[in-house]
Short mmCIF file of C-alpha atoms and ligand atoms in Angstrom, two decimals:
data_model
loop_
_atom_site.label_atom_id
_atom_site.label_comp_id
_atom_site.label_asym_id
_atom_site.label_seq_id
_atom_site.Cartn_x
_atom_site.Cartn_y
_atom_site.Cartn_z
CA MET V 108 6.39 -18.44 -1.80
CA ILE V 109 7.09 -14.80 -1.16
CA THR V 110 4.42 -12.55 0.51
CA VAL V 111 4.54 -8.83 0.16
CA LEU V 112 2.60 -6.42 2.42
CA CYS V 113 1.56 -3.57 0.23
CA GLY V 114 0.33 0.02 0.07
CA GLY V 115 0.25 2.37 -2.86
CA VAL V 116 2.59 3.38 -5.61
CA GLY V 117 5.94 2.31 -3.98
CA ALA V 118 4.52 -1.16 -3.43
CA ALA V 119 3.38 -1.43 -6.90
CA LYS V 120 6.91 -0.74 -8.20
CA LEU V 121 8.40 -3.28 -6.03
CA LEU V 122 5.84 -5.86 -7.11
CA GLU V 123 6.77 -5.17 -10.76
CA GLY V 124 10.39 -5.96 -9.71
CA MET V 125 9.19 -9.03 -7.92
CA CYS V 126 7.41 -10.36 -10.90
CA ALA V 127 10.57 -9.73 -12.99
CA ALA V 128 12.82 -11.50 -10.65
CA PHE V 129 10.65 -14.39 -9.44
CA PRO V 130 7.79 -16.38 -10.99
CA PRO V 131 4.75 -14.39 -10.41
CA GLU V 132 2.76 -17.29 -9.30
CA GLU V 133 5.15 -17.49 -6.43
CA VAL V 134 4.24 -14.08 -5.16
CA THR V 135 1.30 -13.09 -2.97
CA ALA V 136 0.43 -9.45 -2.22
CA VAL V 137 -1.45 -8.45 0.93
CA VAL V 138 -2.79 -5.07 0.23
CA ASN V 139 -4.12 -2.23 2.38
CA THR V 140 -7.69 -1.41 1.95
CA GLY V 141 -7.87 1.38 4.54
CA ASP V 142 -7.82 3.91 1.66
CA ASP V 143 -10.85 2.45 0.12
CA ASP V 144 -14.08 4.47 -0.09
CA VAL V 145 -17.48 4.86 -1.85
CA MET V 146 -17.21 7.72 -4.36
CA HIS V 147 -20.34 8.61 -6.47
CA GLY V 148 -21.87 5.35 -5.27
CA LEU V 149 -18.96 3.23 -6.43
CA TYR V 150 -16.80 1.18 -4.21
CA VAL V 151 -13.04 2.31 -4.96
CA CYS V 152 -10.00 0.42 -3.91
CA PRO V 153 -6.94 2.74 -4.73
CA ASP V 154 -4.17 0.61 -3.43
CA LEU V 155 -5.56 -2.70 -5.06
CA ASP V 156 -6.19 -0.84 -8.41
CA THR V 157 -2.76 0.88 -8.40
CA ILE V 158 -1.08 -2.43 -8.10
CA THR V 159 -3.42 -4.20 -10.68
CA TYR V 160 -2.92 -1.51 -13.26
CA THR V 161 0.81 -1.21 -12.66
CA LEU V 162 1.32 -4.99 -12.99
CA SER V 163 -0.73 -5.17 -16.15
CA ASP V 164 1.34 -2.13 -17.43
CA GLU V 165 -1.81 -0.20 -17.91
CA VAL V 166 -1.23 2.36 -15.19
CA ASP V 167 -0.82 6.02 -15.80
CA ARG V 168 2.95 6.10 -15.02
CA GLY V 169 2.88 9.91 -14.50
CA GLN V 170 0.33 9.72 -11.90
CA GLY V 171 1.17 6.31 -10.45
CA TRP V 172 -2.67 5.58 -10.28
CA GLY V 173 -5.53 5.36 -12.68
CA LEU V 174 -5.27 3.98 -16.29
CA SER V 175 -2.95 5.55 -18.90
CA ASP V 176 -4.52 7.65 -21.66
CA ASP V 177 -7.70 7.62 -19.64
CA THR V 178 -10.30 10.41 -20.08
CA THR V 179 -12.47 12.17 -17.49
CA ASN V 180 -15.74 12.87 -19.46
CA VAL V 181 -17.96 11.39 -16.91
CA MET V 182 -16.36 13.42 -13.97
CA ALA V 183 -16.87 16.56 -16.20
CA ALA V 184 -20.50 15.65 -16.90
CA LEU V 185 -21.02 14.95 -13.18
CA GLU V 186 -19.91 18.59 -12.40
CA ARG V 187 -23.09 19.94 -13.83
CA PHE V 188 -24.84 18.60 -10.73
CA GLY V 189 -22.49 20.58 -8.44
CA GLY V 190 -21.42 17.62 -6.20
CA PRO V 191 -17.76 17.03 -5.17
CA ALA V 192 -15.53 16.27 -8.04
CA TRP V 193 -12.00 16.49 -6.44
CA PHE V 194 -11.49 12.72 -6.72
CA LYS V 195 -10.89 12.06 -10.40
CA LEU V 196 -12.18 8.87 -11.64
CA GLY V 197 -11.17 8.07 -15.20
CA ASP V 198 -13.85 6.83 -17.66
CA ARG V 199 -12.27 3.56 -18.22
CA ASP V 200 -11.16 3.28 -14.52
CA LEU V 201 -14.99 3.64 -13.69
CA ALA V 202 -15.56 0.22 -15.37
CA THR V 203 -13.46 -1.40 -12.60
CA HIS V 204 -15.41 0.23 -9.92
CA MET V 205 -18.70 -0.54 -11.54
CA TYR V 206 -17.82 -4.17 -11.82
CA ARG V 207 -16.60 -4.30 -8.33
CA THR V 208 -19.59 -2.53 -6.86
CA GLY V 209 -21.97 -4.81 -8.67
CA ARG V 210 -20.17 -7.87 -7.49
CA LEU V 211 -20.08 -6.67 -3.92
CA ARG V 212 -23.81 -5.86 -4.15
CA ASP V 213 -24.29 -9.58 -5.29
CA GLY V 214 -22.77 -10.54 -1.94
CA VAL V 215 -19.43 -11.56 -3.41
CA PRO V 216 -16.56 -10.94 -0.79
CA LEU V 217 -13.91 -8.38 -1.78
CA SER V 218 -11.28 -11.01 -1.90
CA THR V 219 -13.26 -12.83 -4.59
CA VAL V 220 -13.82 -9.77 -6.64
CA THR V 221 -10.23 -8.65 -6.40
CA ALA V 222 -9.17 -12.18 -7.74
CA GLU V 223 -11.72 -11.83 -10.66
CA VAL V 224 -10.21 -8.16 -11.48
CA ALA V 225 -6.70 -9.45 -11.19
CA LEU V 226 -7.42 -12.38 -13.56
CA SER V 227 -9.13 -10.02 -16.05
CA PHE V 228 -5.97 -7.97 -16.02
CA GLY V 229 -3.84 -10.86 -16.64
CA LEU V 230 -2.02 -10.69 -13.24
CA GLY V 231 0.11 -13.84 -12.33
CA ILE V 232 0.45 -12.90 -8.64
CA ARG V 233 -2.16 -13.67 -5.99
CA LEU V 234 -3.64 -10.34 -4.89
CA LEU V 235 -5.40 -10.33 -1.46
CA PRO V 236 -7.16 -7.45 0.26
CA MET V 237 -5.96 -7.33 4.02
CA SER V 238 -9.56 -8.11 4.92
CA ASP V 239 -12.95 -8.60 3.36
CA GLN V 240 -14.56 -6.40 6.09
CA GLU V 241 -14.60 -2.59 6.01
CA VAL V 242 -11.60 -0.94 7.59
CA ARG V 243 -11.24 2.87 7.07
CA THR V 244 -8.38 5.10 7.84
CA ARG V 245 -9.35 8.10 9.64
CA ILE V 246 -7.18 11.10 9.99
CA ARG V 247 -7.51 13.65 12.90
CA LEU V 248 -5.73 16.84 12.09
CA ALA V 249 -3.55 18.66 14.63
CA ASP V 250 -4.95 21.69 16.37
CA GLY V 251 -4.67 24.95 14.22
CA ALA V 252 -4.97 22.92 10.98
CA GLY V 253 -8.46 24.64 10.60
CA VAL V 254 -10.31 21.44 10.43
CA SER V 255 -11.86 19.76 13.52
CA GLY V 256 -12.94 16.29 13.75
CA GLU V 257 -11.85 13.35 11.63
CA LEU V 258 -11.31 13.21 7.96
CA ALA V 259 -11.90 10.28 5.63
CA PHE V 260 -8.51 9.13 4.04
CA GLN V 261 -9.06 10.53 0.64
CA ASP V 262 -10.22 13.90 2.02
CA TYR V 263 -6.92 14.22 3.77
CA PHE V 264 -4.73 12.72 1.04
CA VAL V 265 -6.37 14.17 -2.12
CA ARG V 266 -8.75 17.01 -1.26
CA LEU V 267 -6.31 18.56 1.26
CA ARG V 268 -3.22 17.15 -0.65
CA HIS V 269 -1.99 15.86 2.76
CA ALA V 270 -0.55 19.32 3.32
CA VAL V 271 -1.96 19.52 6.80
CA PRO V 272 -0.45 18.35 10.16
CA VAL V 273 -1.82 15.16 11.48
CA ALA V 274 -2.45 14.47 15.30
CA GLU V 275 -3.93 11.00 15.08
CA VAL V 276 -4.51 8.21 12.53
CA ARG V 277 -6.90 5.34 13.34
CA PHE V 278 -8.36 2.44 11.54
CA ALA V 279 -12.14 2.39 11.93
CA GLY V 280 -13.51 -1.17 11.81
CA ALA V 281 -10.12 -2.88 12.20
CA ALA V 282 -10.97 -4.45 15.61
CA GLU V 283 -13.99 -6.29 14.16
CA ALA V 284 -12.25 -7.21 10.94
CA LEU V 285 -10.89 -10.66 9.93
CA PRO V 286 -7.87 -11.18 7.67
CA ALA V 287 -9.01 -12.06 4.28
CA PRO V 288 -8.98 -15.79 3.34
CA GLY V 289 -5.45 -16.75 2.59
CA VAL V 290 -3.70 -13.85 4.32
CA LEU V 291 -2.57 -15.72 7.27
CA ASP V 292 -1.56 -18.64 5.47
CA SER V 293 0.45 -16.66 3.11
CA ILE V 294 2.38 -15.25 6.05
CA ALA V 295 2.94 -18.60 7.66
CA ALA V 296 3.94 -20.45 4.55
CA ALA V 297 6.11 -17.79 3.09
CA ASP V 298 9.83 -18.27 2.43
CA VAL V 299 10.25 -14.59 3.05
CA ILE V 300 7.70 -11.71 3.94
CA VAL V 301 8.65 -8.47 2.51
CA ILE V 302 7.19 -5.20 3.83
CA ALA V 303 7.10 -2.97 0.69
CA PRO V 304 8.51 0.56 0.80
CA SER V 305 5.06 1.79 1.49
CA ASN V 306 4.16 4.53 3.92
CA PRO V 307 4.34 2.78 7.45
CA VAL V 308 1.57 4.91 8.93
CA ILE V 309 -1.10 4.96 6.31
CA SER V 310 -0.24 1.86 4.15
CA ILE V 311 1.25 -0.70 6.43
CA ASP V 312 -0.22 0.08 9.83
CA PRO V 313 -3.98 -0.74 8.51
CA ILE V 314 -2.76 -4.06 7.54
CA LEU V 315 -1.12 -4.69 10.98
CA ALA V 316 -4.29 -3.43 12.56
CA VAL V 317 -6.35 -6.31 11.29
CA PRO V 318 -6.37 -8.84 14.20
CA GLY V 319 -3.91 -11.74 13.75
CA ILE V 320 -1.70 -10.22 11.09
CA ALA V 321 0.82 -8.47 13.33
CA ALA V 322 1.12 -11.63 15.48
CA ALA V 323 1.65 -13.73 12.29
CA LEU V 324 4.49 -11.51 11.29
CA ARG V 325 6.07 -11.54 14.78
CA ALA V 326 5.96 -15.39 14.55
CA ARG V 327 8.09 -15.23 11.51
CA ARG V 328 10.03 -12.06 12.34
CA ASP V 329 13.49 -13.48 11.22
CA ARG V 330 11.89 -13.93 7.84
CA VAL V 331 10.34 -10.44 7.56
CA VAL V 332 12.27 -7.91 5.59
CA ALA V 333 11.10 -4.38 5.54
CA ILE V 334 12.27 -1.93 2.77
CA SER V 335 12.54 1.68 3.77
CA PRO V 336 10.21 4.28 2.08
CA ILE V 337 12.32 6.97 3.50
CA VAL V 338 15.66 7.81 1.76
CA ALA V 339 18.06 10.45 3.11
CA GLY V 340 15.42 11.55 5.54
CA ALA V 341 12.60 12.07 2.96
CA ALA V 342 9.80 10.04 1.35
CA LEU V 343 10.18 9.59 -2.40
CA LYS V 344 6.49 10.14 -2.76
CA GLY V 345 3.62 11.16 -0.34
CA PRO V 346 3.63 12.07 3.44
CA ALA V 347 5.52 9.33 4.95
CA ASP V 348 8.21 11.62 6.30
CA ARG V 349 5.89 14.20 7.58
CA LEU V 350 3.47 11.62 9.20
CA LEU V 351 6.43 9.78 11.02
CA ALA V 352 7.55 13.16 12.53
CA GLU V 353 3.94 14.35 13.37
CA LEU V 354 3.20 11.03 15.00
CA GLY V 355 6.20 11.05 17.36
CA GLY V 356 8.59 9.02 15.16
CA ASP V 357 11.37 10.44 13.11
CA ALA V 358 11.65 10.78 9.37
CA SER V 359 14.67 8.67 8.87
CA VAL V 360 15.63 5.13 8.34
CA VAL V 361 16.08 4.96 12.09
CA GLY V 362 12.49 6.12 12.60
CA VAL V 363 11.40 3.47 9.99
CA ALA V 364 13.36 0.76 11.96
CA LYS V 365 11.62 1.74 15.19
CA TRP V 366 8.21 1.61 13.43
CA HIS V 367 9.00 -1.97 12.17
CA VAL V 368 11.34 -3.52 14.77
CA ALA V 369 8.41 -5.51 16.52
CA HIS V 370 7.47 -7.53 13.35
CA ALA V 371 10.56 -7.17 10.93
CA GLY V 372 14.01 -8.70 11.54
CA THR V 373 15.73 -6.84 8.71
CA LEU V 374 15.54 -3.31 7.38
CA VAL V 375 16.73 -2.67 3.84
CA ILE V 376 18.05 0.95 3.37
CA ASP V 377 19.41 2.93 0.44
CA GLN V 378 23.20 3.46 0.02
CA LEU V 379 22.56 7.14 0.78
CA ASP V 380 21.67 6.15 4.27
CA ASN V 381 24.73 3.89 4.76
CA ALA V 382 26.06 6.13 7.61
CA LEU V 383 22.90 5.24 9.60
CA ARG V 384 23.38 1.55 9.24
CA ASP V 385 24.74 0.93 12.67
CA ALA V 386 22.01 3.08 14.14
CA VAL V 387 19.45 0.88 12.50
CA VAL V 388 21.21 -2.21 13.96
CA SER V 389 21.15 -0.55 17.39
CA VAL V 390 17.39 -0.43 17.19
CA GLY V 391 17.40 -4.09 17.02
CA LEU V 392 17.09 -5.13 13.31
CA SER V 393 19.68 -6.50 10.91
CA CYS V 394 20.34 -3.82 8.32
CA ALA V 395 21.19 -4.35 4.57
CA VAL V 396 22.23 -1.50 2.33
CA THR V 397 21.39 -1.38 -1.43
CA GLY V 398 19.86 0.77 -4.05
CA THR V 399 16.25 1.30 -3.08
CA VAL V 400 15.16 4.03 -5.47
CA MET V 401 13.26 2.15 -8.17
CA THR V 402 13.88 4.20 -11.28
CA SER V 403 13.35 1.12 -13.56
CA VAL V 404 11.89 -2.28 -13.38
CA GLN V 405 15.39 -3.62 -13.51
CA VAL V 406 16.44 -1.79 -10.39
CA ALA V 407 13.10 -2.96 -8.75
CA ALA V 408 14.05 -6.47 -9.72
CA ASP V 409 17.38 -6.13 -8.05
CA LEU V 410 15.83 -4.69 -4.97
CA ALA V 411 13.32 -7.63 -4.79
CA ARG V 412 16.04 -10.11 -5.17
CA PHE V 413 18.16 -8.46 -2.54
CA ALA V 414 15.31 -8.27 -0.07
CA VAL V 415 14.35 -11.99 -0.54
CA ALA V 416 18.00 -12.95 -0.20
CA ALA V 417 18.28 -11.00 3.05
CA GLY V 418 15.27 -12.60 4.43
CA ARG V 419 16.49 -16.20 3.34
CA LEU V 420 19.99 -15.38 4.95
CA ALA V 421 18.50 -13.98 8.17
CA GLY V 422 16.04 -16.99 8.43
CA ARG V 423 19.04 -19.34 8.23
CA VAL V 424 21.18 -18.11 11.08
N1 FO1 L 245 -4.90 10.72 -6.11
C1 FO1 L 245 -4.87 12.00 -6.30
O1 FO1 L 245 -3.94 12.69 -5.79
N2 FO1 L 245 -5.86 12.71 -6.94
C2 FO1 L 245 -7.00 11.93 -7.44
O2 FO1 L 245 -7.96 12.61 -8.03
C3 FO1 L 245 -6.91 10.64 -7.34
C4 FO1 L 245 -7.95 9.80 -7.81
C5 FO1 L 245 -7.98 8.43 -7.77
C6 FO1 L 245 -8.87 7.63 -8.31
C7 FO1 L 245 -8.72 6.20 -8.29
C8 FO1 L 245 -7.71 5.67 -7.51
O3 FO1 L 245 -7.54 4.26 -7.58
C9 FO1 L 245 -6.73 6.39 -7.08
C10 FO1 L 245 -6.74 7.82 -7.11
N3 FO1 L 245 -5.78 8.63 -6.50
C11 FO1 L 245 -5.84 10.04 -6.55
C12 FO1 L 245 -4.67 8.11 -5.81
C13 FO1 L 245 -5.03 7.75 -4.34
O4 FO1 L 245 -5.59 8.76 -3.81
C14 FO1 L 245 -3.86 7.18 -3.68
O5 FO1 L 245 -3.11 6.33 -4.49
C15 FO1 L 245 -4.08 6.21 -2.51
O6 FO1 L 245 -5.20 6.26 -1.90
C16 FO1 L 245 -2.78 6.46 -1.64
O7 FO1 L 245 -1.92 5.33 -1.88
#
């Protein structure tokens, strides 16, 4: 079994590759829920939905989230009431949020609802939220950003387009949260655990903040392979490079290596960073070099096979 720790769009692309390279029923995705929020009374799970829509090939490929060819008539109709409308929920996307919100209100845990939604979209992989309890990423901006106090994640990411310097990221509720059923087993039993090329700060750290998960990874560290979301000093999508720098790390594969060294034995980096291979090794991880920019499902499948092989090799020595 292969277990993948996942965040948003980069993880969804890797999972597409995983499902092309391996039998989907052998793959378990443990997904960040720190981005979740209640929007217009509906419970929205951006990372779970991005993965579900991508693996069912129904995602809006241009955006990387939401459903392809969706409309926003409901959001437009909502604007008459004057409330916030910056978080665009598509008309057909709303059905997912309505179904999930109703089931949660029935008292069904998020992990159960997630499995129902995944099944309805025909997914072969097992999709697990990191926790059934509420964990919310909260962002405190740096002084001078003009906004004091803490922001909800989507406020930072969407409304402010993450174009503001961050001083602190925390995960409200994490200390009281439990790993969702199956999460710890999927780490303990995995042949290889892959940390997807997701933002280490806002997509992977929330998962590690759920008590028990980081320790479970450390116990299998030689089988944990992280794929860098930073290539040639920049994030392929989103604020990973800026966040690493703003939070004291450095926006390079060496910075990613330092972020993951406690729980990952291997870091996979892109050929463009080949010159930094020894610097990554000096941080204390094995380093494997390949093409990590997933421009097609075929490249993603090659990357998935490469990462799993690296984990199997490391686990054998
Ligand atoms: N991202 C945006 O930049 N603008 C949006 O209006 C937006 C709406 C949205 C609705 C549902 C959903 O599942 C995701 C949505 N996203 C939007 C993406 C989302 O903010 C990010 O994908 C994650 O939170 C970070 O990975």
